[in-house]
Every structure is written in structure tokens, then in C-alpha cells.
Short mmCIF file of C-alpha atoms and ligand atoms in Angstrom, two decimals:
data_model
loop_
_atom_site.label_atom_id
_atom_site.label_comp_id
_atom_site.label_asym_id
_atom_site.label_seq_id
_atom_site.Cartn_x
_atom_site.Cartn_y
_atom_site.Cartn_z
CA UNK A 1 114.47 109.42 84.66
CA UNK A 2 114.55 105.58 83.35
CA UNK A 3 111.99 103.65 85.49
CA UNK A 4 109.92 100.71 85.33
CA UNK A 5 106.23 101.58 84.34
CA UNK A 6 103.41 99.33 83.75
CA UNK A 7 100.25 100.55 81.72
CA UNK A 8 98.27 98.00 82.72
CA UNK A 9 97.67 94.48 84.70
CA UNK A 10 98.80 91.51 83.55
CA UNK A 11 101.96 89.19 82.92
CA UNK A 12 105.50 90.04 83.03
CA UNK A 13 105.30 91.90 79.48
CA UNK A 14 103.58 94.64 81.16
CA UNK A 15 106.82 95.53 83.04
CA UNK A 16 108.50 97.85 80.52
CA UNK A 17 111.88 99.74 80.94
CA UNK A 18 111.87 103.18 79.87
CA UNK A 19 111.75 106.95 80.20
CA UNK A 20 109.60 109.11 83.04
CA UNK A 21 109.30 112.38 84.03
CA UNK A 22 111.22 113.36 87.30
CA UNK A 23 108.52 113.79 90.53
CA UNK A 24 108.30 117.09 92.13
CA UNK A 25 107.85 116.62 96.27
CA UNK A 26 105.03 118.30 97.37
CA UNK A 27 104.22 119.66 100.65
CA UNK A 28 105.41 117.20 103.74
CA UNK A 29 107.36 115.26 100.93
CA UNK A 30 110.47 114.57 99.81
CA UNK A 31 112.55 112.69 96.41
CA UNK A 32 114.54 109.85 96.90
CA UNK A 33 117.08 109.40 94.24
CA UNK A 34 116.96 105.64 94.80
CA UNK A 35 120.09 103.09 95.25
CA UNK A 36 118.77 99.90 95.91
CA UNK A 37 115.10 98.70 95.95
CA UNK A 38 113.67 95.12 95.69
CA UNK A 39 111.64 93.05 95.10
CA UNK A 40 107.92 91.69 97.34
CA UNK A 41 105.80 88.82 96.52
CA UNK A 42 102.99 91.88 96.63
CA UNK A 43 104.81 93.21 93.89
CA UNK A 44 103.60 90.87 91.10
CA UNK A 45 99.98 90.18 92.91
CA UNK A 46 99.64 94.27 91.94
CA UNK A 47 100.92 93.54 88.56
CA UNK A 48 98.36 90.25 88.19
CA UNK A 49 95.74 93.08 89.27
CA UNK A 50 94.89 90.66 92.40
CA UNK A 51 94.52 93.68 94.54
CA UNK A 52 92.79 95.67 92.22
CA UNK A 53 89.76 95.91 94.64
CA UNK A 54 91.58 96.83 97.65
CA UNK A 55 93.88 99.14 95.85
CA UNK A 56 93.08 102.05 93.65
CA UNK A 57 96.16 102.21 91.03
CA UNK A 58 96.31 104.77 88.07
CA UNK A 59 98.26 104.08 85.37
CA UNK A 60 101.02 104.17 84.25
CA UNK A 61 102.00 102.96 87.53
CA UNK A 62 105.65 102.84 88.93
CA UNK A 63 105.85 99.53 90.82
CA UNK A 64 107.95 98.51 94.12
CA UNK A 65 107.19 99.59 97.20
CA UNK A 66 111.23 98.78 99.23
CA UNK A 67 113.91 101.45 98.95
CA UNK A 68 117.25 102.79 99.78
CA UNK A 69 118.27 106.10 98.64
CA UNK A 70 119.55 109.56 99.25
CA UNK A 71 117.14 112.05 99.68
CA UNK A 72 117.45 115.03 96.96
CA UNK A 73 114.51 117.68 97.20
CA UNK A 74 112.61 118.79 99.74
CA UNK A 75 109.27 119.53 99.75
CA UNK A 76 107.28 122.31 101.49
CA UNK A 77 106.69 121.89 105.41
CA UNK A 78 108.48 118.82 105.23
CA UNK A 79 111.80 118.93 107.77
CA UNK A 80 112.44 115.41 108.66
CA UNK A 81 115.00 115.14 106.40
CA UNK A 82 117.62 117.49 104.43
CA UNK A 83 119.22 116.69 101.12
CA UNK A 84 122.12 114.31 101.14
CA UNK A 85 120.76 112.46 103.99
CA UNK A 86 120.87 108.45 103.57
CA UNK A 87 117.21 107.13 104.11
CA UNK A 88 115.42 103.90 103.66
CA UNK A 89 111.51 103.32 103.32
CA UNK A 90 108.35 101.04 102.52
CA UNK A 91 106.37 103.67 101.32
CA UNK A 92 102.53 104.32 100.73
CA UNK A 93 101.62 100.90 98.40
CA UNK A 94 99.19 103.01 96.84
CA UNK A 95 101.53 105.09 95.13
CA UNK A 96 103.94 105.09 92.80
CA UNK A 97 106.87 103.09 93.53
CA UNK A 98 110.61 102.55 93.95
CA UNK A 99 111.71 101.04 90.61
CA UNK A 100 113.15 104.04 88.93
CA UNK A 101 115.43 106.64 89.65
CA UNK A 102 113.74 108.71 91.82
CA UNK A 103 110.30 108.17 94.07
CA UNK A 104 108.20 110.67 95.65
CA UNK A 105 107.77 109.66 99.47
CA UNK A 106 105.75 111.73 102.50
CA UNK A 107 108.20 112.44 105.22
CA UNK A 108 106.53 110.84 107.68
CA UNK A 109 107.25 107.32 105.96
CA UNK A 110 111.14 107.44 106.29
CA UNK A 111 113.71 106.66 108.36
CA UNK A 112 117.34 107.54 108.67
CA UNK A 113 119.31 104.32 106.46
CA UNK A 114 121.38 101.78 109.02
CA UNK A 115 124.85 103.25 109.02
CA UNK A 116 126.14 99.90 109.35
CA UNK A 117 125.14 98.34 105.82
CA UNK A 118 125.10 99.43 101.97
CA UNK A 119 122.29 101.04 100.41
CA UNK A 120 121.34 97.70 98.78
CA UNK A 121 120.85 95.44 102.07
CA UNK A 122 118.69 98.38 103.27
CA UNK A 123 116.63 98.28 99.95
CA UNK A 124 116.32 94.94 101.40
CA UNK A 125 114.26 96.11 105.00
CA UNK A 126 111.58 97.80 105.09
CA UNK A 127 108.42 95.50 103.74
CA UNK A 128 109.50 92.59 105.23
CA UNK A 129 111.37 93.83 107.77
CA UNK A 130 108.27 95.81 109.05
CA UNK A 131 106.55 92.73 108.31
CA UNK A 132 108.03 90.23 110.43
CA UNK A 133 108.24 92.94 113.40
CA UNK A 134 104.61 93.68 113.45
CA UNK A 135 103.50 90.32 113.40
CA UNK A 136 105.94 89.08 116.23
CA UNK A 137 106.41 91.91 118.64
CA UNK A 138 103.41 93.93 117.81
CA UNK A 139 100.52 91.39 117.32
CA UNK A 140 101.97 88.07 119.14
CA UNK A 141 103.82 89.88 121.25
CA UNK A 142 107.05 86.92 121.26
CA UNK A 143 108.63 86.74 125.57
CA UNK A 144 111.81 85.16 126.37
CA UNK A 145 111.56 81.77 126.22
CA UNK A 146 107.94 81.09 124.12
CA UNK A 147 107.96 78.99 121.22
CA UNK A 148 107.72 80.49 118.15
CA UNK A 149 107.22 77.99 114.68
CA UNK A 150 108.44 80.37 111.63
CA UNK A 151 106.68 79.36 108.10
CA UNK A 152 108.74 79.77 104.96
CA UNK A 153 112.33 80.56 107.42
CA UNK A 154 114.11 81.15 104.35
CA UNK A 155 112.23 83.89 102.46
CA UNK A 156 112.47 87.09 102.84
CA UNK A 157 109.86 87.37 105.43
CA UNK A 158 110.55 84.64 107.44
CA UNK A 159 114.43 84.90 107.02
CA UNK A 160 114.02 88.09 109.40
CA UNK A 161 111.01 86.32 111.49
CA UNK A 162 113.69 84.07 113.06
CA UNK A 163 116.03 86.73 113.81
CA UNK A 164 113.77 88.82 115.39
CA UNK A 165 112.28 85.98 117.28
CA UNK A 166 115.35 85.18 118.32
CA UNK A 167 116.17 88.25 119.43
CA UNK A 168 113.32 88.70 121.27
CA UNK A 169 114.45 85.32 123.53
CA UNK A 170 112.66 82.86 121.68
CA UNK A 171 112.72 79.01 120.58
CA UNK A 172 112.82 79.42 117.24
CA UNK A 173 111.43 76.48 114.65
CA UNK A 174 111.86 77.15 111.23
CA UNK A 175 110.92 75.04 108.07
CA UNK A 176 112.24 74.97 104.16
CA UNK A 177 113.37 72.78 101.94
CA UNK A 178 116.28 70.73 102.23
CA UNK A 179 118.55 72.89 100.07
CA UNK A 180 117.81 75.87 102.66
CA UNK A 181 118.64 73.59 105.88
CA UNK A 182 122.38 75.50 105.99
CA UNK A 183 120.90 79.38 105.77
CA UNK A 184 118.18 78.70 107.97
CA UNK A 185 120.67 77.28 110.44
CA UNK A 186 122.72 80.22 110.15
CA UNK A 187 120.07 82.79 111.16
CA UNK A 188 119.76 80.95 114.18
CA UNK A 189 117.02 78.43 114.59
CA UNK A 190 116.61 75.56 117.37
CA UNK A 191 115.33 73.29 115.18
CA UNK A 192 114.63 73.20 111.28
CA UNK A 193 112.31 71.31 109.43
CA UNK A 194 112.31 70.33 105.93
CA UNK A 195 108.73 70.57 104.54
CA UNK A 196 109.31 68.39 101.77
CA UNK A 197 110.62 65.27 103.88
CA UNK A 198 108.50 65.53 107.18
CA UNK A 199 105.44 66.27 108.31
CA UNK A 200 104.74 69.26 110.70
CA UNK A 201 103.29 67.10 112.97
CA UNK A 202 104.76 65.39 115.17
CA UNK A 203 108.03 67.14 114.13
CA UNK A 204 106.84 70.12 115.73
CA UNK A 205 104.95 70.94 118.90
CA UNK A 206 102.79 72.91 122.04
CA UNK A 207 104.26 76.42 120.70
CA UNK A 208 103.18 79.59 121.69
CA UNK A 209 103.46 81.56 117.99
CA UNK A 210 103.00 80.35 114.51
CA UNK A 211 104.08 83.13 111.77
CA UNK A 212 101.72 81.88 108.67
CA UNK A 213 103.53 82.93 105.97
CA UNK A 214 102.22 80.91 103.76
CA UNK A 215 98.24 80.11 104.25
CA UNK A 216 95.99 77.46 102.26
CA UNK A 217 97.38 73.85 104.09
CA UNK A 218 100.05 74.95 105.82
CA UNK A 219 97.91 77.68 107.91
CA UNK A 220 95.24 74.84 108.39
CA UNK A 221 98.19 72.36 109.45
CA UNK A 222 99.55 74.86 112.18
CA UNK A 223 95.86 75.04 114.75
CA UNK A 224 97.14 71.61 115.69
CA UNK A 225 100.71 72.69 116.33
CA UNK A 226 100.02 75.76 119.24
CA UNK A 227 99.39 75.77 122.53
CA UNK A 228 95.83 76.29 124.55
CA UNK A 229 96.25 80.29 124.40
CA UNK A 230 98.79 79.80 121.40
CA UNK A 231 98.46 82.72 118.76
CA UNK A 232 98.80 82.42 115.05
CA UNK A 233 99.32 85.51 112.75
CA UNK A 234 99.26 85.16 109.52
CA UNK A 235 100.32 87.50 106.42
CA UNK A 236 98.48 86.12 103.69
CA UNK A 237 94.80 84.63 104.48
CA UNK A 238 92.62 86.07 107.45
CA UNK A 239 92.26 82.58 109.59
CA UNK A 240 88.94 81.29 110.42
CA UNK A 241 87.78 82.52 113.19
CA UNK A 242 85.76 79.26 114.11
CA UNK A 243 88.75 77.54 113.42
CA UNK A 244 90.84 78.95 116.54
CA UNK A 245 88.69 79.11 118.42
CA UNK A 246 87.61 75.51 118.62
CA UNK A 247 91.85 74.89 119.44
CA UNK A 248 91.77 77.74 121.90
CA UNK A 249 94.08 80.44 120.41
CA UNK A 250 93.39 83.65 118.82
CA UNK A 251 94.09 83.96 115.03
CA UNK A 252 95.23 86.88 113.38
CA UNK A 253 95.95 88.48 110.06
CA UNK A 254 98.25 92.06 109.10
CA UNK A 255 98.42 93.79 106.38
CA UNK A 256 101.43 96.09 106.65
CA UNK A 257 101.19 99.57 106.32
CA UNK A 258 104.58 102.53 106.16
CA UNK A 259 105.87 102.74 109.68
CA UNK A 260 108.71 104.90 109.97
CA UNK A 261 108.82 103.81 113.77
CA UNK A 262 109.62 100.35 113.50
CA UNK A 263 111.87 101.32 110.33
CA UNK A 264 113.86 102.97 112.75
CA UNK A 265 113.84 99.86 115.60
CA UNK A 266 114.79 97.95 112.71
CA UNK A 267 117.76 100.46 112.04
CA UNK A 268 118.87 100.30 115.91
CA UNK A 269 118.69 95.79 115.68
CA UNK A 270 120.52 96.39 112.96
CA UNK A 271 123.39 98.60 114.13
CA UNK A 272 123.56 96.28 117.64
CA UNK A 273 124.12 93.45 115.20
CA UNK A 274 121.12 91.26 115.93
CA UNK A 275 119.65 91.53 112.67
CA UNK A 276 121.36 91.18 108.76
CA UNK A 277 119.56 91.34 105.90
CA UNK A 278 119.98 88.10 103.73
CA UNK A 279 120.05 88.81 100.20
CA UNK A 280 119.66 85.93 97.69
CA UNK A 281 119.93 87.51 94.48
CA UNK A 282 120.65 91.22 92.77
CA UNK A 283 119.42 92.26 89.62
CA UNK A 284 119.51 95.53 87.61
CA UNK A 285 116.63 97.39 87.08
CA UNK A 286 116.79 96.82 83.40
CA UNK A 287 116.09 92.78 84.16
CA UNK A 288 113.32 93.15 86.13
CA UNK A 289 111.55 90.33 83.86
CA UNK A 290 113.86 88.25 85.97
CA UNK A 291 113.80 89.52 89.31
CA UNK A 292 109.90 89.00 89.36
CA UNK A 293 110.28 85.53 87.55
CA UNK A 294 112.51 84.57 90.80
CA UNK A 295 109.76 85.98 93.06
CA UNK A 296 106.52 84.29 91.11
CA UNK A 297 108.51 81.17 91.28
CA UNK A 298 108.13 80.98 95.41
CA UNK A 299 111.57 79.72 95.55
CA UNK A 300 113.47 83.25 96.53
CA UNK A 301 116.14 82.73 99.08
CA UNK A 302 116.07 85.91 101.34
CA UNK A 303 115.38 88.73 99.31
CA UNK A 304 115.60 90.04 96.05
CA UNK A 305 117.40 93.45 95.61
CA UNK A 306 117.23 95.89 92.46
CA UNK A 307 120.63 98.00 92.24
CA UNK A 308 119.12 101.90 90.14
CA UNK A 309 121.86 104.37 91.12
CA UNK A 310 124.98 104.75 93.17
CA UNK A 311 125.48 105.91 96.51
N1 NAP B 401 100.16 90.65 104.59
C1 NAP B 401 100.98 91.63 104.35
O1 NAP B 401 101.45 92.88 105.14
C2 NAP B 401 102.43 91.05 103.66
C3 NAP B 401 103.63 91.77 103.83
C4 NAP B 401 104.56 90.98 103.35
C5 NAP B 401 104.48 89.49 102.38
N2 NAP B 401 103.34 89.26 102.68
C6 NAP B 401 103.03 87.94 102.00
O2 NAP B 401 103.84 86.59 102.60
C7 NAP B 401 104.42 85.94 101.49
C8 NAP B 401 105.90 85.20 102.09
O3 NAP B 401 106.44 86.96 101.81
P1 NAP B 401 107.94 86.94 101.30
O4 NAP B 401 108.91 88.31 100.92
O5 NAP B 401 108.28 85.73 102.62
O6 NAP B 401 107.68 85.40 99.91
P2 NAP B 401 109.03 85.00 99.28
O7 NAP B 401 110.78 85.49 99.91
O8 NAP B 401 108.97 84.73 97.96
O9 NAP B 401 108.98 83.22 100.34
C9 NAP B 401 110.29 82.25 99.24
C10 NAP B 401 110.14 81.20 100.34
O10 NAP B 401 108.73 80.06 100.67
C11 NAP B 401 109.54 79.47 100.59
N3 NAP B 401 108.37 78.51 100.70
C12 NAP B 401 107.86 78.00 99.65
N4 NAP B 401 106.42 77.06 100.30
C13 NAP B 401 107.01 76.70 100.96
C14 NAP B 401 106.38 75.39 102.48
N5 NAP B 401 105.62 74.77 101.78
N6 NAP B 401 106.95 75.67 103.67
C15 NAP B 401 108.31 76.30 104.06
N7 NAP B 401 108.48 76.80 103.42
C16 NAP B 401 107.92 77.16 102.00
C17 NAP B 401 110.60 79.08 99.70
O11 NAP B 401 111.44 77.98 100.17
P3 NAP B 401 112.12 76.73 99.95
O12 NAP B 401 112.44 77.04 98.66
O13 NAP B 401 113.32 76.54 100.71
O14 NAP B 401 110.52 75.80 99.59
C18 NAP B 401 111.46 80.54 99.96
O15 NAP B 401 112.69 80.70 100.49
C19 NAP B 401 103.61 86.36 100.43
O16 NAP B 401 102.41 85.58 100.36
C20 NAP B 401 103.29 87.80 100.90
O17 NAP B 401 102.29 88.04 99.76
C21 NAP B 401 102.25 89.72 103.42
#
């Protein structure tokens, strides 16, 4: 099969488009023929070796951990899916990923693909969608009428987070540069903040929830925007508990894993018209270098997807 593999950590040049063996599903696993995959910042963070202490990878490694495709073979004791089923997943990040024509995934990490969207659109959802959903619903437990600040609202995670917070009945404030105002407003924000022109304070005040997708100075500037009793959820760096306590708020960190239950809920939201994928760029598998360059630029709009196979 054609696959993108890396034989070492490093720059974009370690991504090689080459032939690789078709993987065989073991017990409890299925093989998925990949139609669409997506690129996430964690892909280039792993490529650069930033996560090498936390996640043991063996080379050659197929990166990429978002997929939508069709079940192609079923291992022993795998009973949830049959050959021909349309599925989507954010599989285990410690194993070979989805920049390939085929990927083997534990059946517990798969869900039925949302019926109302294409495989390419579905491939854009799992990793970013699980992240946004778990941050806002499971951790922050956003309630109707609460004020929620979503940083990087034009990005892969933020564009879904805005919609999930709106679906929960929240008032949503989204930040992005002015070039992304129309996109972010189309997602339903109640207030748009162009972070390049406006300081967060006093433009944003008294929020119940901050969703921090940027960390660093942005996280630091966010504490003062929260109401007492509010919560900041970061997916970038663990919030210092002293800062949270000093402001009388909670500081939480999330690093997601595979989650078929959330994928099933995201599919329900898509099918009900309450969540739509936002795709900013599409690449063929052979153009993986350009896709990584775009992700690393920090300027991606919505999701970067890879078209790999035919539906
Ligand atoms: N812990 C986890 O489990 C987990 C899961 C998913 C993602 N993450 C992390 O979360 C981060 C975001 O992921 P992503 O996929 O959403 O990234 P992304 O799609 O690459 O984010 C790009 C977006 O960031 C915006 N942006 C950059 N600087 C900004 C600023 N100062 N203020 C507001 N917006 C800004 C850009 O908008 P403009 O061009 O308009 O500036 C662009 O639209 C990454 O670091 C990723 O690794 C962690």
C-alpha cells in the first residue's frame, strides 16, 4: 500500500511517501480502507520528537490519527463492525496511524461515520471534535446561558468548540485574526474579538469558561477574564494551580484519547444539523509536506484534510 512513513524524528523531509505492507487485524481489531485522513498539530509535534518521552513510537511510523473510511477486514472476536461499514476514528496515537491506504484499529476506537457528510468531512472531526466535546461538555460542563470564551475559534478545535458551546445554549465569544471574522461569525459566535487589534481585557469580561487552545501568554491573560467559580480548560499546557487558586477558579488540563462514545455523539450532532465540519484545505497524500507546513504555520483555517482513497 502507499503510505507516508517516517524512519526518524525530524523536519518535514522525514515524511516519506513509499510502499508499506498492508497491516493485518489481530483479535478485536478491524482494518479500515482509508478514504480521508486529517492533519493535526500533534502530528508534527510527534514528527519533531516533542512527545518522545511520553509516547513510545517504533520506526518506521505511519503518522496521522484521524480517519474516515470503510471496514475492509475484521479480526477474530471483533463483532461491532462488518466489512463494508463506513466508520470514523481517532485511533491510539501510540500505534501506526492513518496517512496510508489501510490502517488497523481496535474496534472499540471506531464509530459509525455520520451519514449526512462525506468521508473527507468526517475525517476532519474525530481528534478535534473529541477534544472540543470533552473540554466543554465533560470537564467544563457548559450550561445554557453561560459565557464561554473560545480561543483560536477559526482553528481545527476552536471551530468545532464554538458550535458545541452554542449547541449547549451558551453565549460564545471567539478570538481570531480579522481575516477569519466572517468564518467565526458564521459558526454562531455572539462576540468576535480580533486578538491582533483588541486586548482581551476589557473586550471580554465575566466568562464562566475559557477554552485555552493556545497556552503561554494567552492562558496567562485569560485568568482575569473569568468569573469567580469559573473554569479554564487547556489542551496545550497544564494550568498552574496557584494561578487558578489566586483567581478563585478551576484550572484543568485535557489530553484526549480514543473515544467511540463521543464520536457517536458527534455523529448525532452532525446528523441533526447542530455541528458541521469546517475544512480549510485539502491535500493528496503525496502532498503531505505542504499539509504539515500549513499546520506548523499556526494559520490553518478549520481542518486540514487528506484525500487518500475512493469512497
Ligand atoms: N491536549 C489534547 O488532547 C489536544 C487535542 C487537540 C489539539 N491540541 C492542541 O491544541 C492546539 C490547537 O489545535 P488546533 O488543531 O485547533 O490548531 P490549528 O487548527 O492549527 O490552529 C490554527 C488557528 O490558530 C489561530 N490562532 C493562532 N494564534 C492565535 C491567537 N493568538 N489568538 C487566537 N487565535 C490564534 C489561527 O487563527 P488566525 O490565523 O486568525 O490567527 C488559526 O486559525 C494545538 O497546540 C494542538 O496540539 C491538544
